[in-house]
Amino acid sequence: KYTKFSICYYWINSLGQKTSIYSRLEDVPIPPGEENKTAALSYDYRIMPLENTPSTGMYYCEVKWNDAQKMGKGVFVLVRDTGYINTSYGWEILVTLTVLLAVLSITATALLLWKRKVLCPRRNRSNILRQKVETQLPSASPPPPPPPPVYD
């Protein structure tokens, strides 16, 4: 009478709603000479994530015979994420190197422009001082031509 039974796996969410996951019927033959003896059989089942629902909750196993049923204690499963995802850092490295090179290029250009602005006023200041001295001292000769421009 107890050789035919059904095994049901189900899940109860935080709202107390019962969702059936898997069920199967078993018909266990009794070997000759083993009649009227107690037997314990183990059935394993791997829980997979439920589609389109959060899978956190209590998971139970229940066995039903014609006139009786037995329910397990249950296992609480907390699902935090979709699982391990193997990431590739190829794009991140490429973007990081591009940004780093752009920053270095902009910094170098800014330093060159700043250096040119610092050097040019000194030349202009010396030219202005030279012109003041020449205008204060009377001279019969014409003023010397300005120096040729200097490029960095």
Short mmCIF file of C-alpha atoms in Angstrom, two decimals:
data_model
loop_
_atom_site.label_atom_id
_atom_site.label_comp_id
_atom_site.label_asym_id
_atom_site.label_seq_id
_atom_site.Cartn_x
_atom_site.Cartn_y
_atom_site.Cartn_z
CA LYS A 1 0.00 0.00 0.00
CA TYR A 2 2.95 2.38 0.55
CA THR A 3 4.93 1.51 -2.57
CA LYS A 4 3.01 3.96 -4.74
CA PHE A 5 3.32 7.62 -3.74
CA SER A 6 3.85 11.09 -5.16
CA ILE A 7 6.62 13.54 -4.33
CA CYS A 8 5.82 17.26 -4.60
CA TYR A 9 8.26 20.15 -4.31
CA TYR A 10 6.79 23.59 -3.76
CA TRP A 11 7.70 27.10 -2.72
CA ILE A 12 5.91 29.49 -0.36
CA ASN A 13 6.75 33.16 -0.86
CA SER A 14 6.68 35.95 1.73
CA LEU A 15 2.94 36.48 1.13
CA GLY A 16 2.16 32.84 1.95
CA GLN A 17 1.35 31.90 -1.64
CA LYS A 18 2.14 28.30 -2.56
CA THR A 19 3.77 27.65 -5.95
CA SER A 20 4.30 24.10 -7.19
CA ILE A 21 7.78 23.53 -8.59
CA TYR A 22 7.93 19.85 -9.44
CA SER A 23 6.04 16.65 -8.77
CA ARG A 24 6.45 13.02 -9.77
CA LEU A 25 4.86 9.67 -9.10
CA GLU A 26 6.92 6.80 -7.67
CA ASP A 27 6.23 3.08 -7.71
CA VAL A 28 8.92 1.35 -5.67
CA PRO A 29 8.99 -2.46 -6.04
CA ILE A 30 9.55 -4.48 -2.89
CA PRO A 31 12.28 -7.09 -3.23
CA PRO A 32 11.33 -10.63 -2.19
CA GLY A 33 11.86 -11.20 1.54
CA GLU A 34 11.70 -7.45 2.36
CA GLU A 35 7.93 -7.25 2.87
CA ASN A 36 6.66 -5.58 6.06
CA LYS A 37 9.97 -3.85 6.74
CA THR A 38 10.57 -0.12 7.08
CA ALA A 39 12.66 1.41 4.31
CA ALA A 40 14.05 4.92 3.94
CA LEU A 41 14.66 6.22 0.44
CA SER A 42 16.41 9.46 -0.43
CA TYR A 43 15.30 11.67 -3.31
CA ASP A 44 17.36 14.71 -4.24
CA TYR A 45 16.07 17.63 -6.22
CA ARG A 46 18.04 20.68 -7.35
CA ILE A 47 16.14 23.95 -7.08
CA MET A 48 16.49 26.15 -10.14
CA PRO A 49 15.48 29.84 -10.20
CA LEU A 50 11.81 30.35 -10.95
CA GLU A 51 11.06 32.28 -14.12
CA ASN A 52 9.77 35.85 -13.78
CA THR A 53 9.46 35.65 -9.98
CA PRO A 54 11.77 36.39 -7.09
CA SER A 55 12.88 33.02 -5.74
CA THR A 56 13.41 33.96 -2.08
CA GLY A 57 11.21 31.96 0.28
CA MET A 58 10.64 28.60 1.98
CA TYR A 59 10.98 25.46 -0.13
CA TYR A 60 9.21 22.26 0.93
CA CYS A 61 9.00 18.63 -0.06
CA GLU A 62 5.81 16.65 0.50
CA VAL A 63 5.13 12.93 0.03
CA LYS A 64 1.55 11.71 -0.43
CA TRP A 65 0.20 8.16 -0.19
CA ASN A 66 -3.44 7.17 -0.63
CA ASP A 67 -4.29 7.63 3.04
CA ALA A 68 -1.42 9.74 4.43
CA GLN A 69 0.93 12.59 3.66
CA LYS A 70 4.23 13.74 5.14
CA MET A 71 5.77 17.21 4.74
CA GLY A 72 9.42 18.17 5.26
CA LYS A 73 10.64 20.94 7.55
CA GLY A 74 11.45 23.23 4.64
CA VAL A 75 14.54 25.11 3.61
CA PHE A 76 14.72 28.92 3.45
CA VAL A 77 16.48 30.18 0.34
CA LEU A 78 17.57 33.82 0.07
CA VAL A 79 18.27 34.94 -3.49
CA ARG A 80 20.38 38.09 -3.73
CA ASP A 81 21.34 38.30 -7.39
CA THR A 82 21.05 36.54 -10.72
CA GLY A 83 24.26 34.64 -10.07
CA TYR A 84 27.87 34.87 -11.12
CA ILE A 85 28.46 36.67 -14.39
CA ASN A 86 31.87 36.32 -15.99
CA THR A 87 32.85 39.88 -16.87
CA SER A 88 35.33 41.02 -19.48
CA TYR A 89 37.34 44.14 -18.75
CA GLY A 90 38.46 44.73 -22.36
CA TRP A 91 36.26 47.76 -22.98
CA GLU A 92 36.95 49.25 -19.56
CA ILE A 93 40.72 49.06 -20.11
CA LEU A 94 40.42 50.61 -23.59
CA VAL A 95 38.27 53.50 -22.32
CA THR A 96 40.58 54.06 -19.33
CA LEU A 97 43.68 54.22 -21.53
CA THR A 98 41.95 56.57 -23.99
CA VAL A 99 40.87 58.93 -21.20
CA LEU A 100 44.34 58.82 -19.63
CA LEU A 101 46.04 59.67 -22.93
CA ALA A 102 43.54 62.48 -23.58
CA VAL A 103 44.19 63.99 -20.12
CA LEU A 104 47.96 63.79 -20.61
CA SER A 105 47.68 65.38 -24.05
CA ILE A 106 45.53 68.25 -22.75
CA THR A 107 47.90 68.78 -19.81
CA ALA A 108 50.96 68.87 -22.06
CA THR A 109 49.29 71.35 -24.42
CA ALA A 110 48.27 73.57 -21.50
CA LEU A 111 51.82 73.52 -20.11
CA LEU A 112 53.30 74.49 -23.49
CA LEU A 113 50.85 77.37 -23.87
CA TRP A 114 51.52 78.54 -20.30
CA LYS A 115 55.29 78.41 -20.89
CA ARG A 116 54.93 80.48 -24.06
CA LYS A 117 52.84 83.10 -22.24
CA VAL A 118 55.44 83.28 -19.47
CA LEU A 119 58.38 83.66 -21.89
CA CYS A 120 56.79 86.14 -24.31
CA PRO A 121 56.10 88.97 -21.80
CA ARG A 122 59.81 88.96 -20.76
CA ARG A 123 60.86 89.56 -24.35
CA ASN A 124 58.24 92.27 -24.76
CA ARG A 125 59.31 93.89 -21.48
CA SER A 126 62.97 94.03 -22.58
CA ASN A 127 61.91 95.52 -25.93
CA ILE A 128 59.86 98.18 -24.11
CA LEU A 129 62.78 99.05 -21.80
CA ARG A 130 65.10 99.30 -24.82
CA GLN A 131 62.68 101.65 -26.57
CA LYS A 132 62.41 103.87 -23.44
CA VAL A 133 66.19 104.14 -23.17
CA GLU A 134 66.46 104.98 -26.86
CA THR A 135 63.83 107.70 -26.62
CA GLN A 136 65.52 109.30 -23.58
CA LEU A 137 68.95 109.45 -25.16
CA PRO A 138 69.08 111.73 -28.16
CA SER A 139 70.93 110.12 -30.97
CA ALA A 140 71.70 111.11 -34.48
CA SER A 141 71.56 107.59 -35.78
CA PRO A 142 68.26 105.88 -36.58
CA PRO A 143 66.96 103.31 -34.08
CA PRO A 144 68.08 99.73 -34.63
CA PRO A 145 65.60 97.41 -36.30
CA PRO A 146 63.53 95.22 -33.93
CA PRO A 147 64.85 91.73 -33.37
CA PRO A 148 63.37 89.00 -35.54
CA PRO A 149 60.46 87.11 -33.93
CA VAL A 150 61.35 83.99 -32.00
CA TYR A 151 59.04 80.97 -32.32
CA ASP A 152 58.84 78.09 -29.82
#
